[in-house]
Short mmCIF file of C-alpha atoms in Angstrom, two decimals:
data_model
loop_
_atom_site.label_atom_id
_atom_site.label_comp_id
_atom_site.label_asym_id
_atom_site.label_seq_id
_atom_site.Cartn_x
_atom_site.Cartn_y
_atom_site.Cartn_z
CA UNK A 1 -37.36 -51.71 -90.84
CA UNK A 2 -34.69 -51.38 -88.25
CA UNK A 3 -35.75 -50.50 -84.72
CA UNK A 4 -34.21 -47.40 -83.11
CA UNK A 5 -33.96 -49.16 -79.77
CA UNK A 6 -30.47 -50.52 -79.03
CA UNK A 7 -30.21 -54.22 -78.74
CA UNK A 8 -27.84 -55.97 -76.45
CA UNK A 9 -26.30 -59.16 -77.63
CA UNK A 10 -26.27 -62.13 -75.35
CA UNK A 11 -22.87 -62.88 -76.69
CA UNK A 12 -21.53 -59.65 -75.31
CA UNK A 13 -23.26 -59.54 -71.95
CA UNK A 14 -23.71 -63.20 -71.43
CA UNK A 15 -26.79 -64.94 -70.22
CA UNK A 16 -25.52 -65.18 -66.67
CA UNK A 17 -24.60 -61.51 -66.44
CA UNK A 18 -27.91 -60.46 -67.83
CA UNK A 19 -29.79 -62.69 -65.47
CA UNK A 20 -27.91 -61.44 -62.39
CA UNK A 21 -28.45 -57.72 -62.92
CA UNK A 22 -31.95 -57.69 -61.45
CA UNK A 23 -30.76 -59.75 -58.47
CA UNK A 24 -27.98 -57.27 -57.71
CA UNK A 25 -30.40 -54.41 -57.86
CA UNK A 26 -32.67 -56.25 -55.44
CA UNK A 27 -29.80 -56.76 -53.04
CA UNK A 28 -28.98 -53.06 -53.02
CA UNK A 29 -32.60 -52.23 -52.42
CA UNK A 30 -32.89 -54.67 -49.50
CA UNK A 31 -30.80 -53.44 -46.49
CA UNK A 32 -31.20 -56.78 -44.76
CA UNK A 33 -28.99 -58.33 -47.38
CA UNK A 34 -26.13 -55.86 -47.06
CA UNK A 35 -24.43 -57.79 -44.29
CA UNK A 36 -24.29 -61.02 -46.28
CA UNK A 37 -22.89 -59.22 -49.30
CA UNK A 38 -20.49 -56.86 -47.47
CA UNK A 39 -16.82 -56.71 -48.45
CA UNK A 40 -14.47 -58.60 -46.19
CA UNK A 41 -11.04 -57.10 -45.55
CA UNK A 42 -7.97 -59.08 -44.57
CA UNK A 43 -7.06 -59.23 -40.89
CA UNK A 44 -3.99 -57.18 -41.51
CA UNK A 45 -6.20 -54.15 -42.29
CA UNK A 46 -7.64 -53.88 -38.83
CA UNK A 47 -5.35 -55.86 -36.57
CA UNK A 48 -3.54 -53.94 -33.81
CA UNK A 49 0.08 -54.39 -32.91
CA UNK A 50 -0.34 -54.49 -29.13
CA UNK A 51 3.40 -54.56 -28.48
CA UNK A 52 4.00 -51.33 -30.35
CA UNK A 53 0.91 -49.77 -28.70
CA UNK A 54 2.31 -50.52 -25.26
CA UNK A 55 5.60 -48.93 -26.24
CA UNK A 56 3.84 -45.76 -27.46
CA UNK A 57 1.67 -45.55 -24.34
CA UNK A 58 4.70 -45.89 -22.12
CA UNK A 59 6.49 -43.17 -24.05
CA UNK A 60 3.49 -40.80 -23.90
CA UNK A 61 2.99 -41.27 -20.16
CA UNK A 62 6.65 -40.60 -19.46
CA UNK A 63 6.57 -37.49 -21.65
CA UNK A 64 3.42 -36.16 -19.94
CA UNK A 65 4.99 -36.79 -16.55
CA UNK A 66 8.06 -34.77 -17.51
CA UNK A 67 5.85 -31.92 -18.79
CA UNK A 68 3.92 -31.87 -15.53
CA UNK A 69 7.15 -31.73 -13.56
CA UNK A 70 8.41 -28.86 -15.73
CA UNK A 71 5.19 -26.91 -15.31
CA UNK A 72 5.27 -27.41 -11.55
CA UNK A 73 8.89 -26.25 -11.48
CA UNK A 74 8.09 -23.09 -13.51
CA UNK A 75 5.04 -22.32 -11.37
CA UNK A 76 7.14 -22.81 -8.26
CA UNK A 77 9.73 -20.34 -9.53
CA UNK A 78 7.06 -17.77 -10.41
CA UNK A 79 5.30 -18.33 -7.09
CA UNK A 80 8.52 -17.83 -5.17
CA UNK A 81 9.31 -14.71 -7.19
CA UNK A 82 5.84 -13.32 -6.54
CA UNK A 83 6.15 -13.93 -2.80
CA UNK A 84 9.56 -12.28 -2.70
CA UNK A 85 8.26 -9.28 -4.67
CA UNK A 86 5.28 -8.87 -2.34
CA UNK A 87 7.56 -9.16 0.66
CA UNK A 88 9.97 -6.55 -0.69
CA UNK A 89 7.30 -4.03 -1.72
CA UNK A 90 5.35 -4.40 1.50
CA UNK A 91 8.53 -3.97 3.56
CA UNK A 92 9.43 -0.79 1.65
CA UNK A 93 5.93 0.62 2.21
CA UNK A 94 6.03 -0.35 5.90
CA UNK A 95 9.37 1.37 6.46
CA UNK A 96 8.15 4.57 4.80
CA UNK A 97 4.87 4.48 6.74
CA UNK A 98 6.76 4.15 10.02
CA UNK A 99 9.21 6.89 9.03
CA UNK A 100 6.53 9.41 7.96
CA UNK A 101 3.48 8.52 10.04
CA UNK A 102 4.73 7.41 13.43
CA UNK A 103 4.46 10.41 15.81
CA UNK A 104 7.52 9.51 17.86
CA UNK A 105 11.20 10.36 18.02
CA UNK A 106 13.64 9.48 15.26
CA UNK A 107 15.32 6.85 17.44
CA UNK A 108 12.02 5.05 18.11
CA UNK A 109 11.13 5.05 14.42
CA UNK A 110 14.53 3.63 13.48
CA UNK A 111 14.19 0.91 16.12
CA UNK A 112 10.78 -0.15 14.86
CA UNK A 113 12.00 -0.20 11.27
CA UNK A 114 14.90 -2.47 12.29
CA UNK A 115 12.54 -4.82 14.14
CA UNK A 116 10.21 -5.03 11.14
CA UNK A 117 13.11 -5.60 8.75
CA UNK A 118 14.43 -8.45 10.92
CA UNK A 119 11.05 -10.20 10.69
CA UNK A 120 10.96 -9.54 6.94
CA UNK A 121 14.45 -11.03 6.49
CA UNK A 122 13.46 -14.18 8.40
CA UNK A 123 10.39 -14.48 6.14
CA UNK A 124 12.61 -14.11 3.07
CA UNK A 125 14.89 -16.93 4.22
CA UNK A 126 11.84 -19.12 4.87
CA UNK A 127 10.54 -18.49 1.34
CA UNK A 128 13.88 -19.30 -0.27
CA UNK A 129 14.35 -22.51 1.75
CA UNK A 130 10.67 -23.42 1.55
CA UNK A 131 10.57 -24.31 5.19
CA UNK A 132 9.93 -22.69 8.56
CA UNK A 133 6.81 -20.94 7.19
CA UNK A 134 6.06 -19.67 10.68
CA UNK A 135 8.34 -16.69 9.95
CA UNK A 136 6.20 -15.74 6.95
CA UNK A 137 3.08 -15.97 9.08
CA UNK A 138 4.61 -13.74 11.77
CA UNK A 139 5.55 -11.14 9.15
CA UNK A 140 2.03 -11.23 7.68
CA UNK A 141 0.54 -10.62 11.14
CA UNK A 142 2.96 -7.74 11.82
CA UNK A 143 2.17 -6.17 8.45
CA UNK A 144 -1.60 -6.53 9.03
CA UNK A 145 -1.24 -4.74 12.37
CA UNK A 146 0.68 -1.94 10.62
CA UNK A 147 -2.03 -1.62 7.96
CA UNK A 148 -4.75 -1.45 10.61
CA UNK A 149 -2.82 1.26 12.46
CA UNK A 150 -2.34 3.28 9.25
CA UNK A 151 -6.03 2.97 8.38
CA UNK A 152 -6.98 4.30 11.82
CA UNK A 153 -5.24 7.65 11.22
CA UNK A 154 -7.83 10.35 10.61
CA UNK A 155 -7.49 13.77 9.00
CA UNK A 156 -8.07 16.84 11.14
CA UNK A 157 -8.39 20.60 10.85
CA UNK A 158 -6.81 21.21 14.24
CA UNK A 159 -3.06 21.57 13.78
CA UNK A 160 -0.48 24.33 14.00
CA UNK A 161 -0.79 25.24 10.33
CA UNK A 162 1.64 27.33 8.31
CA UNK A 163 0.36 30.89 7.85
CA UNK A 164 -0.48 30.63 4.12
CA UNK A 165 -2.71 27.58 4.67
CA UNK A 166 -4.13 28.53 8.06
CA UNK A 167 -7.65 28.91 6.63
CA UNK A 168 -9.53 27.09 3.93
CA UNK A 169 -12.02 29.04 1.85
CA UNK A 170 -15.76 28.58 2.44
CA UNK A 171 -18.77 30.29 0.93
CA UNK A 172 -22.52 30.84 0.89
CA UNK A 173 -24.59 31.21 -2.28
CA UNK A 174 -27.89 33.10 -2.22
CA UNK A 175 -29.31 33.38 -5.72
CA UNK A 176 -26.68 35.23 -7.76
CA UNK A 177 -24.81 36.45 -4.70
CA UNK A 178 -21.71 34.55 -3.60
CA UNK A 179 -20.34 35.43 -0.17
CA UNK A 180 -16.85 34.01 0.32
CA UNK A 181 -15.05 33.80 3.67
CA UNK A 182 -11.30 33.58 4.28
CA UNK A 183 -10.08 34.83 0.91
CA UNK A 184 -6.31 35.12 1.20
CA UNK A 185 -4.80 38.48 0.24
CA UNK A 186 -1.21 38.49 1.53
CA UNK A 187 1.37 41.09 0.58
CA UNK A 188 4.53 39.11 -0.16
CA UNK A 189 8.00 40.63 0.03
CA UNK A 190 9.83 37.34 0.45
CA UNK A 191 8.56 33.87 1.29
CA UNK A 192 9.32 34.52 4.96
CA UNK A 193 8.45 38.24 4.98
CA UNK A 194 4.80 39.02 4.31
CA UNK A 195 1.74 40.82 5.61
CA UNK A 196 -1.04 38.39 6.47
CA UNK A 197 -4.60 39.32 5.57
CA UNK A 198 -7.77 37.21 5.23
CA UNK A 199 -10.89 38.79 3.79
CA UNK A 200 -14.60 38.22 3.26
CA UNK A 201 -15.73 39.09 -0.27
CA UNK A 202 -18.98 39.20 -2.21
CA UNK A 203 -19.25 38.36 -5.93
CA UNK A 204 -22.18 38.58 -8.36
CA UNK A 205 -22.41 35.24 -10.20
CA UNK A 206 -24.51 36.80 -12.96
CA UNK A 207 -21.47 38.94 -13.82
CA UNK A 208 -19.02 36.07 -14.22
CA UNK A 209 -17.13 36.82 -17.47
CA UNK A 210 -14.10 34.53 -17.77
CA UNK A 211 -12.62 31.22 -16.71
CA UNK A 212 -8.84 30.72 -16.95
CA UNK A 213 -6.21 28.18 -15.98
CA UNK A 214 -2.80 28.85 -14.41
CA UNK A 215 -0.13 26.15 -14.62
CA UNK A 216 2.80 26.68 -12.25
CA UNK A 217 5.91 24.64 -13.06
CA UNK A 218 8.01 23.85 -10.00
CA UNK A 219 9.75 20.51 -10.69
CA UNK A 220 10.43 20.15 -14.40
CA UNK A 221 8.23 20.10 -17.51
CA UNK A 222 6.08 17.09 -16.56
CA UNK A 223 4.53 18.34 -13.30
CA UNK A 224 2.66 21.60 -12.80
CA UNK A 225 0.43 22.97 -10.07
CA UNK A 226 -3.01 23.97 -11.36
CA UNK A 227 -4.91 27.08 -10.26
CA UNK A 228 -8.37 27.95 -11.58
CA UNK A 229 -9.30 31.62 -12.00
CA UNK A 230 -12.83 33.06 -12.24
CA UNK A 231 -13.07 36.63 -13.59
CA UNK A 232 -15.92 39.07 -12.98
CA UNK A 233 -17.20 42.12 -14.80
CA UNK A 234 -15.65 44.54 -12.29
CA UNK A 235 -12.13 43.30 -13.11
CA UNK A 236 -11.68 41.23 -9.95
CA UNK A 237 -10.66 37.57 -10.02
CA UNK A 238 -11.28 34.81 -7.50
CA UNK A 239 -8.65 32.08 -7.77
CA UNK A 240 -8.74 28.58 -6.29
CA UNK A 241 -5.65 26.60 -5.43
CA UNK A 242 -6.04 23.08 -4.04
CA UNK A 243 -2.96 22.46 -1.90
CA UNK A 244 -1.24 20.28 0.60
CA UNK A 245 -1.83 21.71 4.06
CA UNK A 246 1.44 21.77 5.90
CA UNK A 247 2.17 22.67 9.50
CA UNK A 248 4.67 25.22 10.80
CA UNK A 249 8.30 24.45 9.85
CA UNK A 250 7.13 21.54 7.69
CA UNK A 251 8.36 21.03 4.14
CA UNK A 252 6.61 19.51 1.15
CA UNK A 253 7.61 15.97 0.19
CA UNK A 254 6.12 14.07 -2.76
CA UNK A 255 6.88 10.76 -1.01
CA UNK A 256 5.31 11.90 2.26
CA UNK A 257 2.19 12.70 0.24
CA UNK A 258 1.45 8.96 -0.01
CA UNK A 259 1.33 8.41 3.75
CA UNK A 260 -1.40 10.57 5.28
CA UNK A 261 1.08 13.14 6.46
CA UNK A 262 -0.73 16.23 5.16
CA UNK A 263 -4.32 17.28 4.90
CA UNK A 264 -5.94 18.84 1.83
CA UNK A 265 -6.96 22.50 1.74
CA UNK A 266 -8.88 24.70 -0.72
CA UNK A 267 -7.29 28.13 -0.86
CA UNK A 268 -9.41 30.95 -2.27
CA UNK A 269 -7.21 33.93 -2.96
CA UNK A 270 -6.61 37.20 -4.69
CA UNK A 271 -4.81 36.48 -7.98
CA UNK A 272 -1.98 38.87 -7.13
CA UNK A 273 -1.31 37.00 -3.87
CA UNK A 274 -1.01 33.57 -5.48
CA UNK A 275 1.14 34.57 -8.45
CA UNK A 276 3.50 36.82 -6.49
CA UNK A 277 4.26 34.00 -4.05
CA UNK A 278 4.91 31.58 -6.92
CA UNK A 279 7.31 33.99 -8.58
CA UNK A 280 9.17 34.52 -5.28
CA UNK A 281 9.64 30.73 -5.19
CA UNK A 282 11.25 30.93 -8.66
CA UNK A 283 8.44 28.95 -10.25
CA UNK A 284 7.39 29.40 -13.87
CA UNK A 285 3.83 30.66 -14.37
CA UNK A 286 1.77 29.94 -17.50
CA UNK A 287 -1.72 31.30 -18.13
CA UNK A 288 -4.23 29.70 -20.51
CA UNK A 289 -7.51 31.45 -21.24
CA UNK A 290 -10.31 28.91 -21.64
CA UNK A 291 -13.29 28.96 -23.97
CA UNK A 292 -15.69 27.43 -21.45
CA UNK A 293 -19.33 28.61 -21.64
CA UNK A 294 -20.17 30.81 -18.67
CA UNK A 295 -23.01 28.59 -17.48
CA UNK A 296 -20.56 25.71 -17.15
CA UNK A 297 -17.95 27.96 -15.51
CA UNK A 298 -20.56 29.09 -13.02
CA UNK A 299 -21.50 25.47 -12.28
CA UNK A 300 -17.85 24.68 -11.62
CA UNK A 301 -17.45 27.70 -9.32
CA UNK A 302 -20.50 26.57 -7.36
CA UNK A 303 -18.99 23.07 -7.17
CA UNK A 304 -15.74 24.55 -5.82
CA UNK A 305 -17.65 26.25 -3.03
CA UNK A 306 -19.60 23.08 -2.28
CA UNK A 307 -16.44 20.97 -2.08
CA UNK A 308 -14.62 23.59 0.02
CA UNK A 309 -17.50 23.70 2.50
CA UNK A 310 -17.54 19.91 2.68
CA UNK A 311 -13.77 19.79 3.25
CA UNK A 312 -14.07 22.29 6.09
CA UNK A 313 -16.60 20.00 7.79
CA UNK A 314 -14.96 16.68 6.83
CA UNK A 315 -11.18 17.02 6.45
CA UNK A 316 -9.37 14.70 4.04
CA UNK A 317 -5.78 13.76 3.37
CA UNK A 318 -3.77 14.96 0.41
CA UNK A 319 -2.37 12.19 -1.80
CA UNK A 320 0.37 12.76 -4.34
CA UNK A 321 -1.41 10.67 -7.00
CA UNK A 322 -5.08 10.20 -6.17
CA UNK A 323 -6.08 13.42 -4.38
CA UNK A 324 -4.12 16.42 -5.55
CA UNK A 325 -4.63 19.80 -7.19
CA UNK A 326 -5.46 18.40 -10.63
CA UNK A 327 -7.38 15.22 -9.85
CA UNK A 328 -9.72 17.21 -7.61
CA UNK A 329 -10.36 19.71 -10.41
CA UNK A 330 -11.22 16.98 -12.91
CA UNK A 331 -13.46 15.27 -10.39
CA UNK A 332 -15.41 18.52 -10.01
CA UNK A 333 -15.55 19.12 -13.77
CA UNK A 334 -16.99 15.64 -14.27
CA UNK A 335 -19.60 16.49 -11.65
CA UNK A 336 -20.92 19.33 -13.82
CA UNK A 337 -20.33 17.76 -17.26
CA UNK A 338 -19.73 14.25 -18.61
CA UNK A 339 -17.69 15.44 -21.62
CA UNK A 340 -14.27 15.35 -19.94
CA UNK A 341 -12.49 12.16 -21.09
CA UNK A 342 -9.66 10.73 -19.01
CA UNK A 343 -6.17 11.33 -20.35
CA UNK A 344 -2.67 10.58 -19.03
CA UNK A 345 -1.94 14.32 -19.17
CA UNK A 346 -4.35 14.87 -16.30
CA UNK A 347 -1.72 13.12 -14.16
CA UNK A 348 1.42 14.55 -15.80
CA UNK A 349 -0.11 17.99 -15.61
CA UNK A 350 2.80 19.76 -17.26
CA UNK A 351 1.50 18.40 -20.56
CA UNK A 352 -2.08 19.46 -19.90
CA UNK A 353 -1.95 22.35 -22.43
CA UNK A 354 -1.61 19.83 -25.28
CA UNK A 355 -4.73 18.07 -24.06
CA UNK A 356 -6.64 21.37 -23.92
CA UNK A 357 -5.41 22.34 -27.38
CA UNK A 358 -6.54 19.03 -28.89
CA UNK A 359 -10.04 19.50 -27.46
CA UNK A 360 -10.33 23.13 -28.55
CA UNK A 361 -10.52 24.46 -24.98
CA UNK A 362 -7.84 27.12 -25.63
CA UNK A 363 -6.98 29.36 -28.59
CA UNK A 364 -6.30 27.07 -31.57
CA UNK A 365 -6.02 29.74 -34.30
CA UNK A 366 -2.26 29.90 -33.65
CA UNK A 367 0.28 27.03 -33.55
CA UNK A 368 0.54 25.25 -30.24
CA UNK A 369 4.20 26.17 -29.67
CA UNK A 370 3.39 29.85 -30.11
CA UNK A 371 0.51 29.51 -27.66
CA UNK A 372 2.85 27.99 -25.08
CA UNK A 373 5.36 30.80 -25.46
CA UNK A 374 2.72 33.50 -25.12
CA UNK A 375 1.23 31.72 -22.09
CA UNK A 376 4.40 32.32 -20.04
CA UNK A 377 3.47 35.32 -17.86
CA UNK A 378 6.20 34.97 -15.21
CA UNK A 379 7.94 38.17 -16.30
CA UNK A 380 4.75 40.22 -16.01
CA UNK A 381 4.02 39.34 -12.36
CA UNK A 382 4.33 42.54 -10.31
CA UNK A 383 3.07 42.40 -6.73
CA UNK A 384 3.19 46.21 -6.42
CA UNK A 385 0.24 46.68 -8.79
CA UNK A 386 -3.34 46.99 -7.60
CA UNK A 387 -5.57 43.94 -7.72
CA UNK A 388 -7.35 44.88 -10.97
CA UNK A 389 -4.23 46.26 -12.66
CA UNK A 390 -2.30 43.11 -11.79
CA UNK A 391 -4.83 40.77 -13.42
CA UNK A 392 -5.09 43.01 -16.49
CA UNK A 393 -1.30 43.19 -16.87
CA UNK A 394 -0.60 39.46 -16.82
CA UNK A 395 -3.28 38.80 -19.48
CA UNK A 396 -1.71 41.14 -22.01
CA UNK A 397 -0.77 39.17 -25.13
CA UNK A 398 -2.32 35.92 -23.93
CA UNK A 399 -4.77 34.80 -26.65
CA UNK A 400 -8.33 33.94 -25.72
CA UNK A 401 -10.50 31.46 -27.66
CA UNK A 402 -13.03 33.03 -30.01
#
């Protein structure tokens, strides 16, 4: 019978081949024999052309050197530009600080500005020529002295204030009773013709019924002055206006507001007083009724009184950007609630209604453009009405949140 196992013919495999198979397997199994049986490659496979390698190394080093020089040149240009920019901006600030803060005659201020600018020009020449760095050092010392002088200026409550900001509001809270001192209640005929009157008033905080926002546009659509209004059950309103406190015969300047030229003041006033004055100044008055819960409105009113009392004891400077009518309001609102997110419209306050509309703080049952049109109450401001009738009249047609 034929076997099922395959047979290999010696003629095919050969005796030698057959006899060497076990040896090859043994070699593979024995690592010590790998070296003797390793494959040898020709020298050309691993030889190095040292001449070409030297040429490549020389080329790479030269290229790296050029790159380093280019980087140093670019950094030098940027460094010079940065120094010139710092010099220019600091010189502009220094000139404005001298012009607005120095309590001396115009001639003295001009002379000091010229002296500072001469030092700044010498420093500029030194930067451009990259030599005589002593001029840069002298300018840095002069600028440091100016900064130290500016930092030493302190706010005060003792100045010859303009009549409408002569007193800042203060108050005392005893349970639900709020006693407010120096509430302004002027009768305005023109901006220069008025009857001055400051009052002490008492309000019942348990009868707080509304919380509204006035936006007064005085320099285009982007910037508005904010006034907060707290309404009570008896029809009276206590309004707060955070303002720049100017002296007699002084005029407001947005630029001067950066240079510690004016203090900050919290004005508590009759609503008729504030709005009549704004209309006389040909400013546009918008009213937005807010849907704030009364417990939060009360907390904000209490915070207003607290901040006003603190300002009376520790005067601070007004700043056009960082400490103004709107930033102070949002600081206080964050003190009583953490749900007020920052938004660019808190700086460009003319666009604040859009922010309030998006967050449902005003009436949203009508389109936003209609709300804005109905919020314009300028035409309804009538200083001849009584206090309660005035506040009722300007709210006619202004939608309140449900």
